[in-house]
Amino acid sequence: RANAINTVLLSIILSVLLSGCITPGAYYAEEKVYRLAPQLGALSGRSLAHLFIPMVQVSPALDSPRITLFKPALQQDFLANGRWPDRLSTYFNATVIDTLSRSNAFLSVSDRPANNKMGYKLLLRLSGFHAESPLTPQGRVAVVLGMEALLMRVQDQRILGQYRYDSRKENIVANLDGIVGAMNQSLSESRTALITYMGNDLPAFY
């Protein structure tokens, strides 16, 4: 009986010691936070406009801190070991405001409306910002961006312009650095195009 008790005690002690050596989550690679840093192309002119950008509308399937991957037959998945700093809608909106502010193409850019005659509102809808895996994976993916925009004058809610931008970059290396790099490039191109489109519909400063 004494041997049986000693055996039980030894098992308990070993279990406690082993559990103390295991760190929760030790078997999972730490997620890397990826940030968007779009660079604008050459711009000409400046619009006489205070631009207000409300929260962007994002497809529910994409609105997550995770980076979305669509497999064949529209099976949704997420890329492992990487994420955005926040939900895509919140982070994308902040990135757009920051990028357009730094462009110097407008008098101001904000998430709050301007109380003057030069106030304009830009409504954005993001239908695609994800990677797609082909039917026969070969270590490559496609990166997709789909965006719609509506430009309105705040004073009378008059619609001045409607824009759409679609981009699909094929043959991207199927790792997070390559995919986010392609997303940054698509975002840069879409921002440059959007500023150009709006410049044709807004009053020019010079």
Coordinates of N, CA and C in Angstrom, one line a residue:
R1 N 0.8 -1.2 0.0 CA 0.0 0.0 0.0 C 0.9 1.3 0.0
A2 N 1.9 1.2 0.8 CA 2.8 2.3 0.9 C 3.5 2.6 -0.5
N3 N 3.8 1.5 -1.2 CA 4.4 1.7 -2.5 C 3.4 2.4 -3.5
A4 N 2.1 2.0 -3.4 CA 1.1 2.5 -4.2 C 0.9 4.0 -3.9
I5 N 1.0 4.4 -2.6 CA 0.8 5.8 -2.3 C 2.0 6.6 -2.8
N6 N 3.2 6.1 -2.7 CA 4.4 6.7 -3.2 C 4.4 6.9 -4.7
T7 N 3.8 5.9 -5.4 CA 3.7 6.0 -6.8 C 2.8 7.1 -7.2
V8 N 1.6 7.2 -6.5 CA 0.7 8.3 -6.8 C 1.3 9.7 -6.6
L9 N 2.0 9.8 -5.4 CA 2.6 11.1 -5.1 C 3.6 11.5 -6.1
L10 N 4.4 10.5 -6.5 CA 5.4 10.8 -7.5 C 4.8 11.2 -8.8
S11 N 3.7 10.6 -9.2 CA 3.0 11.0 -10.5 C 2.5 12.4 -10.4
I12 N 1.9 12.8 -9.2 CA 1.4 14.2 -9.0 C 2.5 15.2 -9.1
I13 N 3.7 14.9 -8.4 CA 4.8 15.8 -8.4 C 5.4 16.0 -9.8
L14 N 5.5 14.9 -10.6 CA 6.0 15.0 -11.9 C 5.1 15.8 -12.8
S15 N 3.7 15.7 -12.6 CA 2.8 16.4 -13.4 C 2.9 17.9 -13.1
V16 N 3.0 18.3 -11.8 CA 3.2 19.7 -11.5 C 4.4 20.3 -12.1
L17 N 5.5 19.5 -12.0 CA 6.8 20.0 -12.5 C 6.8 20.2 -14.0
L18 N 6.2 19.3 -14.7 CA 6.1 19.4 -16.1 C 5.2 20.5 -16.6
S19 N 4.0 20.7 -15.9 CA 3.1 21.7 -16.3 C 3.7 23.1 -16.1
G20 N 4.7 23.2 -15.1 CA 5.3 24.5 -14.8 C 6.3 24.8 -15.9
C21 N 6.8 23.8 -16.7 CA 7.7 24.0 -17.8 C 7.1 24.4 -19.1
I22 N 5.8 24.2 -19.2 CA 5.0 24.5 -20.4 C 4.5 25.9 -20.4
T23 N 4.8 26.7 -21.4 CA 4.3 28.1 -21.5 C 3.1 28.1 -22.5
P24 N 2.0 28.6 -22.0 CA 0.8 28.6 -22.9 C 1.1 29.3 -24.2
G25 N 0.7 28.6 -25.3 CA 0.9 29.2 -26.6 C 2.3 29.0 -27.2
A26 N 3.1 28.2 -26.4 CA 4.5 28.0 -26.9 C 4.6 27.2 -28.2
Y27 N 3.6 26.5 -28.5 CA 3.6 25.7 -29.8 C 3.1 26.5 -31.0
Y28 N 2.7 27.8 -30.8 CA 2.2 28.6 -31.9 C 3.1 29.7 -32.2
A29 N 3.4 29.9 -33.4 CA 4.3 31.0 -33.8 C 3.6 32.3 -33.5
E30 N 4.4 33.3 -33.0 CA 3.8 34.6 -32.7 C 3.4 35.3 -33.9
E31 N 2.2 35.9 -33.9 CA 1.7 36.6 -35.0 C 2.4 37.9 -35.2
K32 N 2.7 38.2 -36.5 CA 3.4 39.4 -36.9 C 2.3 40.4 -37.3
V33 N 2.4 41.7 -36.8 CA 1.5 42.7 -37.1 C 2.0 43.4 -38.4
Y34 N 1.2 43.4 -39.4 CA 1.5 44.0 -40.7 C 0.9 45.4 -40.8
R35 N 1.6 46.4 -41.3 CA 1.1 47.7 -41.5 C 1.2 48.1 -43.0
L36 N 0.2 48.9 -43.4 CA 0.1 49.4 -44.8 C 0.9 50.7 -44.9
A37 N 1.7 50.8 -45.9 CA 2.4 52.1 -46.1 C 2.4 52.5 -47.6
P38 N 1.2 52.8 -48.1 CA 1.1 53.1 -49.5 C 1.9 54.4 -49.9
Q39 N 2.6 54.3 -51.0 CA 3.3 55.5 -51.6 C 2.6 56.0 -52.8
L40 N 2.4 57.3 -52.8 CA 1.6 57.9 -53.9 C 2.5 58.2 -55.1
G41 N 1.9 58.1 -56.3 CA 2.7 58.5 -57.5 C 2.7 60.0 -57.7
A42 N 3.2 60.4 -58.8 CA 3.3 61.9 -59.1 C 1.9 62.5 -59.2
L43 N 1.7 63.6 -58.5 CA 0.4 64.3 -58.5 C 0.6 65.7 -59.0
S44 N -0.4 66.3 -59.6 CA -0.3 67.6 -60.1 C -1.5 68.4 -59.6
G45 N -1.3 69.6 -59.1 CA -2.4 70.4 -58.6 C -2.9 70.1 -57.2
R46 N -3.7 71.0 -56.7 CA -4.3 70.8 -55.4 C -5.7 71.3 -55.4
S47 N -6.6 70.5 -54.8 CA -8.0 70.9 -54.8 C -8.4 71.8 -53.6
L48 N -9.3 72.7 -53.9 CA -9.7 73.6 -52.9 C -10.9 73.0 -52.1
A49 N -10.5 72.0 -51.3 CA -11.5 71.2 -50.6 C -11.0 70.7 -49.3
H50 N -12.0 70.7 -48.3 CA -11.8 70.1 -47.0 C -12.5 68.7 -47.1
L51 N -11.8 67.6 -47.1 CA -12.3 66.3 -47.4 C -12.7 65.6 -46.1
F52 N -13.9 65.1 -46.0 CA -14.4 64.3 -44.9 C -14.6 62.9 -45.3
I53 N -14.0 62.0 -44.6 CA -14.1 60.5 -45.0 C -14.7 59.8 -43.8
P54 N -16.0 59.4 -43.9 CA -16.6 58.6 -42.8 C -16.0 57.2 -42.8
M55 N -16.4 56.3 -41.9 CA -15.9 55.0 -41.8 C -16.2 54.2 -43.1
V56 N -15.2 53.6 -43.7 CA -15.3 52.9 -44.9 C -16.2 51.6 -44.7
Q57 N -17.0 51.3 -45.7 CA -17.8 50.1 -45.7 C -17.0 48.9 -46.2
V58 N -16.9 47.9 -45.4 CA -16.1 46.7 -45.8 C -16.9 45.5 -45.9
S59 N -16.8 44.6 -46.9 CA -17.5 43.4 -46.9 C -17.3 42.6 -45.6
P60 N -18.4 42.1 -45.0 CA -18.3 41.4 -43.7 C -17.3 40.3 -43.7
A61 N -17.1 39.6 -44.9 CA -16.1 38.5 -44.9 C -14.7 39.0 -44.7
L62 N -14.4 40.3 -45.0 CA -13.1 40.8 -44.9 C -12.8 41.6 -43.6
D63 N -13.9 42.0 -42.9 CA -13.8 42.9 -41.8 C -13.3 42.2 -40.5
S64 N -12.0 42.0 -40.5 CA -11.4 41.3 -39.4 C -10.0 41.7 -39.2
P65 N -9.3 41.5 -38.1 CA -7.9 41.8 -38.0 C -7.0 40.8 -38.8
R66 N -7.6 39.7 -39.2 CA -6.9 38.7 -39.9 C -6.8 39.0 -41.4
I67 N -5.8 38.6 -42.1 CA -5.6 38.8 -43.5 C -6.3 37.7 -44.2
T68 N -7.2 38.0 -45.1 CA -8.1 37.0 -45.6 C -7.5 36.3 -46.9
L69 N -7.7 35.0 -46.9 CA -7.4 34.2 -48.1 C -8.6 33.4 -48.5
F70 N -8.9 33.5 -49.8 CA -10.0 32.7 -50.4 C -9.4 31.6 -51.2
K71 N -9.8 30.4 -50.8 CA -9.4 29.2 -51.5 C -10.4 28.9 -52.6
P72 N -10.2 27.9 -53.5 CA -11.1 27.6 -54.6 C -12.5 27.3 -54.0
A73 N -13.5 27.6 -54.8 CA -14.9 27.4 -54.4 C -15.3 28.4 -53.3
L74 N -14.6 29.6 -53.3 CA -14.8 30.6 -52.3 C -14.8 30.2 -50.9
Q75 N -13.9 29.2 -50.6 CA -13.7 28.8 -49.2 C -12.9 29.9 -48.5
Q76 N -13.4 30.5 -47.4 CA -12.7 31.5 -46.8 C -11.7 31.0 -45.7
D77 N -10.5 31.5 -45.7 CA -9.5 31.2 -44.7 C -8.8 32.4 -44.3
F78 N -7.8 32.3 -43.4 CA -7.0 33.4 -43.1 C -5.5 33.0 -43.1
L79 N -4.6 33.9 -43.4 CA -3.2 33.7 -43.5 C -2.7 33.5 -42.1
A80 N -1.9 32.5 -41.9 CA -1.4 32.2 -40.5 C -0.3 33.1 -40.1
N81 N -0.2 33.4 -38.9 CA 1.0 34.1 -38.3 C 1.1 35.6 -38.7
G82 N 0.0 36.2 -39.1 CA 0.0 37.6 -39.5 C -1.4 38.2 -39.4
R83 N -1.4 39.5 -39.1 CA -2.7 40.2 -38.9 C -2.5 41.7 -39.1
W84 N -3.6 42.4 -39.2 CA -3.6 43.9 -39.2 C -3.6 44.4 -37.8
P85 N -3.2 45.7 -37.5 CA -3.3 46.2 -36.2 C -4.7 46.3 -35.6
D86 N -5.7 46.3 -36.5 CA -7.1 46.5 -36.0 C -8.0 45.8 -37.0
R87 N -9.3 45.9 -36.8 CA -10.2 45.4 -37.8 C -9.9 46.1 -39.2
L88 N -10.1 45.4 -40.3 CA -9.8 46.0 -41.5 C -10.5 47.3 -41.8
S89 N -11.8 47.4 -41.5 CA -12.5 48.7 -41.7 C -11.9 49.8 -41.0
T90 N -11.5 49.6 -39.7 CA -10.9 50.7 -38.9 C -9.5 51.1 -39.4
Y91 N -8.7 50.0 -39.6 CA -7.4 50.3 -40.1 C -7.3 50.9 -41.5
F92 N -8.1 50.3 -42.4 CA -8.1 50.8 -43.8 C -8.5 52.3 -43.8
N93 N -9.5 52.7 -43.0 CA -10.0 54.0 -43.0 C -8.9 55.0 -42.5
A94 N -8.2 54.6 -41.4 CA -7.2 55.4 -40.9 C -6.0 55.6 -41.9
T95 N -5.7 54.5 -42.6 CA -4.6 54.5 -43.6 C -5.0 55.5 -44.7
V96 N -6.2 55.4 -45.2 CA -6.7 56.3 -46.3 C -6.6 57.7 -45.9
I97 N -7.1 58.1 -44.7 CA -7.0 59.4 -44.2 C -5.6 59.9 -44.1
D98 N -4.7 59.1 -43.6 CA -3.3 59.5 -43.4 C -2.7 59.7 -44.8
T99 N -2.9 58.8 -45.7 CA -2.3 58.9 -47.0 C -2.8 60.1 -47.8
L100 N -4.1 60.4 -47.8 CA -4.6 61.5 -48.5 C -4.2 62.8 -47.8
S101 N -4.0 62.8 -46.5 CA -3.5 64.0 -45.8 C -2.1 64.3 -46.2
R102 N -1.3 63.3 -46.3 CA 0.1 63.5 -46.7 C 0.3 63.9 -48.2
S103 N -0.7 63.6 -49.0 CA -0.6 63.9 -50.4 C -0.5 65.4 -50.7
N104 N -1.0 66.2 -49.8 CA -1.1 67.7 -50.0 C -2.0 68.0 -51.2
A105 N -2.9 67.1 -51.5 CA -3.8 67.4 -52.7 C -5.1 68.1 -52.2
F106 N -5.3 68.2 -50.9 CA -6.5 68.8 -50.4 C -6.1 69.8 -49.3
L107 N -7.0 70.7 -49.0 CA -6.8 71.7 -47.9 C -6.7 70.9 -46.6
S108 N -7.5 69.9 -46.4 CA -7.5 69.1 -45.2 C -8.2 67.8 -45.5
V109 N -7.9 66.8 -44.7 CA -8.5 65.5 -44.8 C -8.8 65.0 -43.3
S110 N -10.1 64.6 -43.0 CA -10.4 64.3 -41.7 C -11.6 63.3 -41.6
D111 N -11.8 62.7 -40.5 CA -12.9 61.8 -40.3 C -14.1 62.6 -39.7
R112 N -14.0 63.9 -39.7 CA -15.1 64.8 -39.2 C -15.4 65.8 -40.3
P113 N -16.7 66.1 -40.5 CA -17.1 67.0 -41.6 C -16.6 68.5 -41.3
A114 N -16.3 69.2 -42.3 CA -15.9 70.6 -42.2 C -17.2 71.5 -42.3
N115 N -17.3 72.5 -41.5 CA -18.4 73.4 -41.5 C -18.2 74.6 -42.3
N116 N -18.0 74.4 -43.6 CA -17.8 75.5 -44.5 C -18.2 75.1 -45.9
K117 N -18.2 76.1 -46.8 CA -18.6 75.8 -48.2 C -17.7 74.9 -49.0
M118 N -16.5 74.7 -48.5 CA -15.5 73.9 -49.2 C -15.4 72.5 -48.6
G119 N -16.5 72.1 -47.9 CA -16.5 70.8 -47.3 C -17.0 69.7 -48.3
Y120 N -16.3 68.6 -48.4 CA -16.7 67.5 -49.3 C -16.6 66.2 -48.6
K121 N -17.5 65.3 -49.0 CA -17.5 64.0 -48.3 C -17.2 62.9 -49.3
L122 N -16.3 62.0 -48.9 CA -15.9 60.8 -49.7 C -16.4 59.5 -49.0
L123 N -17.3 58.8 -49.7 CA -17.8 57.6 -49.2 C -17.1 56.4 -49.9
L124 N -16.5 55.5 -49.1 CA -15.7 54.4 -49.7 C -16.4 53.1 -49.3
R125 N -16.3 52.2 -50.3 CA -16.7 50.8 -50.0 C -15.7 49.8 -50.5
L126 N -15.2 49.0 -49.7 CA -14.1 48.0 -50.0 C -14.8 46.6 -50.2
S127 N -14.8 46.2 -51.4 CA -15.4 44.9 -51.7 C -14.3 43.8 -51.8
G128 N -13.1 44.2 -52.0 CA -12.0 43.2 -52.1 C -10.7 43.7 -51.6
F129 N -10.0 43.0 -50.7 CA -8.7 43.3 -50.2 C -8.2 42.0 -49.6
H130 N -7.8 41.1 -50.4 CA -7.5 39.7 -50.0 C -6.6 39.0 -51.0
A131 N -6.2 37.8 -50.6 CA -5.4 36.9 -51.4 C -6.3 35.8 -51.9
E132 N -6.0 35.3 -53.1 CA -6.8 34.1 -53.6 C -5.8 33.0 -54.0
S133 N -6.2 31.8 -53.6 CA -5.3 30.7 -53.9 C -5.9 30.0 -55.2
P134 N -5.1 29.6 -56.2 CA -5.6 29.0 -57.4 C -6.0 27.6 -57.2
L135 N -6.6 27.0 -58.2 CA -7.1 25.6 -58.1 C -5.9 24.6 -57.9
T136 N -4.8 24.9 -58.5 CA -3.6 24.1 -58.4 C -2.5 24.9 -57.8
P137 N -2.4 25.0 -56.5 CA -1.4 25.8 -55.8 C 0.0 25.4 -56.1
Q138 N 0.8 26.4 -56.5 CA 2.2 26.2 -56.8 C 3.1 27.2 -56.0
G139 N 2.6 27.5 -54.8 CA 3.4 28.5 -54.0 C 3.1 29.9 -54.4
R140 N 2.0 30.2 -55.2 CA 1.7 31.5 -55.7 C 0.2 31.8 -55.5
V141 N -0.1 33.1 -55.3 CA -1.5 33.5 -55.1 C -1.7 34.7 -55.9
A142 N -3.0 35.2 -56.0 CA -3.4 36.4 -56.6 C -3.8 37.4 -55.4
V143 N -3.5 38.7 -55.6 CA -3.9 39.7 -54.6 C -4.9 40.6 -55.3
V144 N -6.1 40.7 -54.6 CA -7.2 41.4 -55.2 C -7.6 42.6 -54.3
L145 N -7.9 43.7 -55.0 CA -8.4 45.0 -54.4 C -9.6 45.4 -55.2
G146 N -10.7 45.7 -54.6 CA -11.9 46.2 -55.2 C -12.4 47.4 -54.4
M147 N -12.6 48.5 -55.0 CA -13.1 49.7 -54.2 C -14.0 50.6 -55.0
E148 N -15.0 51.1 -54.3 CA -15.9 52.0 -55.0 C -15.9 53.3 -54.1
A149 N -16.1 54.4 -54.8 CA -16.1 55.7 -54.1 C -17.1 56.6 -54.6
L150 N -17.7 57.4 -53.7 CA -18.7 58.4 -54.1 C -18.3 59.8 -53.4
L151 N -18.2 60.8 -54.3 CA -17.8 62.1 -53.8 C -19.0 63.0 -53.8
M152 N -19.3 63.7 -52.6 CA -20.4 64.5 -52.4 C -20.0 65.9 -51.9
R153 N -20.8 66.9 -52.2 CA -20.6 68.2 -51.5 C -21.4 68.2 -50.3
V154 N -20.8 68.6 -49.1 CA -21.5 68.5 -47.9 C -22.7 69.5 -47.8
Q155 N -22.5 70.6 -48.3 CA -23.5 71.7 -48.2 C -24.9 71.3 -48.7
D156 N -24.9 70.7 -49.9 CA -26.2 70.3 -50.5 C -26.4 68.9 -50.8
Q157 N -25.4 68.0 -50.4 CA -25.4 66.6 -50.6 C -25.4 66.2 -52.1
R158 N -24.9 67.1 -52.9 CA -24.9 66.9 -54.4 C -23.7 65.9 -54.7
I159 N -24.0 64.9 -55.5 CA -23.0 63.9 -55.9 C -22.2 64.6 -57.1
L160 N -20.9 64.6 -56.9 CA -20.0 65.2 -57.9 C -19.3 64.1 -58.7
G161 N -19.1 63.0 -58.1 CA -18.4 61.9 -58.9 C -18.6 60.5 -58.3
Q162 N -18.6 59.5 -59.1 CA -18.6 58.1 -58.7 C -17.4 57.4 -59.4
Y163 N -16.7 56.7 -58.6 CA -15.4 56.1 -59.1 C -15.4 54.6 -58.7
R164 N -14.7 53.8 -59.5 CA -14.4 52.4 -59.1 C -13.0 52.0 -59.5
Y165 N -12.4 51.3 -58.6 CA -11.0 50.8 -58.9 C -10.9 49.3 -58.6
D166 N -10.5 48.6 -59.6 CA -10.3 47.1 -59.4 C -8.8 46.8 -59.8
S167 N -8.2 45.9 -59.0 CA -6.9 45.5 -59.3 C -6.7 44.0 -58.9
R168 N -6.0 43.3 -59.7 CA -5.7 41.9 -59.5 C -4.3 41.6 -59.9
K169 N -3.5 41.3 -58.9 CA -2.0 41.0 -59.2 C -1.8 39.5 -59.1
E170 N -1.4 38.9 -60.2 CA -1.2 37.5 -60.2 C 0.2 37.1 -59.9
N171 N 0.4 35.8 -59.6 CA 1.7 35.2 -59.5 C 2.5 35.8 -58.3
I172 N 1.8 36.1 -57.2 CA 2.5 36.6 -56.0 C 3.0 35.5 -55.1
V173 N 4.2 35.6 -54.6 CA 4.8 34.6 -53.8 C 3.9 34.4 -52.5
A174 N 3.5 33.2 -52.2 CA 2.5 32.9 -51.2 C 3.1 32.9 -49.8
N175 N 3.7 34.1 -49.4 CA 4.1 34.3 -48.0 C 3.6 35.7 -47.6
L176 N 3.5 35.9 -46.3 CA 2.9 37.2 -45.9 C 3.6 38.4 -46.4
D177 N 5.0 38.4 -46.4 CA 5.7 39.6 -46.8 C 5.4 39.9 -48.3
G178 N 5.3 38.9 -49.1 CA 5.0 39.1 -50.5 C 3.6 39.5 -50.8
I179 N 2.7 38.9 -50.0 CA 1.2 39.3 -50.2 C 1.0 40.7 -49.7
V180 N 1.5 41.1 -48.5 CA 1.2 42.4 -48.0 C 2.0 43.5 -48.9
G181 N 3.1 43.1 -49.4 CA 3.8 44.0 -50.4 C 3.0 44.3 -51.6
A182 N 2.3 43.2 -52.1 CA 1.4 43.4 -53.3 C 0.2 44.3 -52.9
M183 N -0.3 44.1 -51.7 CA -1.4 44.9 -51.2 C -1.0 46.3 -51.1
N184 N 0.1 46.6 -50.6 CA 0.6 48.0 -50.5 C 0.7 48.6 -51.9
Q185 N 1.2 47.8 -52.9 CA 1.4 48.4 -54.2 C 0.0 48.7 -54.8
S186 N -1.0 47.8 -54.6 CA -2.3 48.0 -55.1 C -3.0 49.2 -54.5
L187 N -2.8 49.3 -53.2 CA -3.3 50.5 -52.4 C -2.7 51.8 -52.9
S188 N -1.4 51.8 -53.1 CA -0.7 53.0 -53.7 C -1.3 53.4 -55.0
E189 N -1.5 52.5 -55.9 CA -2.0 52.7 -57.2 C -3.5 53.2 -57.1
S190 N -4.3 52.6 -56.2 CA -5.7 53.1 -56.1 C -5.8 54.5 -55.5
R191 N -4.9 54.8 -54.5 CA -5.0 56.1 -53.9 C -4.6 57.2 -55.0
T192 N -3.5 56.9 -55.7 CA -3.1 57.9 -56.8 C -4.2 58.1 -57.8
A193 N -4.8 57.0 -58.2 CA -5.9 57.1 -59.2 C -7.1 57.9 -58.6
L194 N -7.4 57.6 -57.3 CA -8.6 58.3 -56.7 C -8.4 59.8 -56.6
I195 N -7.2 60.2 -56.2 CA -6.9 61.6 -56.1 C -7.0 62.3 -57.5
T196 N -6.5 61.6 -58.5 CA -6.6 62.1 -59.9 C -8.1 62.2 -60.3
Y197 N -8.9 61.2 -60.0 CA -10.3 61.3 -60.4 C -11.0 62.4 -59.7
M198 N -10.8 62.6 -58.4 CA -11.4 63.7 -57.6 C -11.0 65.0 -58.0
G199 N -9.7 65.1 -58.5 CA -9.2 66.4 -58.9 C -9.9 66.9 -60.1
N200 N -10.5 66.0 -60.9 CA -11.3 66.5 -62.1 C -12.7 67.0 -61.7
D201 N -13.1 66.7 -60.5 CA -14.5 67.1 -60.0 C -14.5 68.1 -58.9
L202 N -13.4 68.4 -58.4 CA -13.3 69.4 -57.3 C -12.7 70.7 -57.8
P203 N -13.0 71.8 -57.2 CA -12.4 73.1 -57.6 C -10.9 73.1 -57.3
A204 N -10.2 73.6 -58.3 CA -8.7 73.6 -58.2 C -8.2 74.8 -57.4
F205 N -7.1 74.5 -56.6 CA -6.5 75.6 -55.9 C -5.5 76.3 -56.8
Y206 N -4.8 75.5 -57.6 CA -3.8 76.1 -58.5 C -3.6 75.0 -59.6

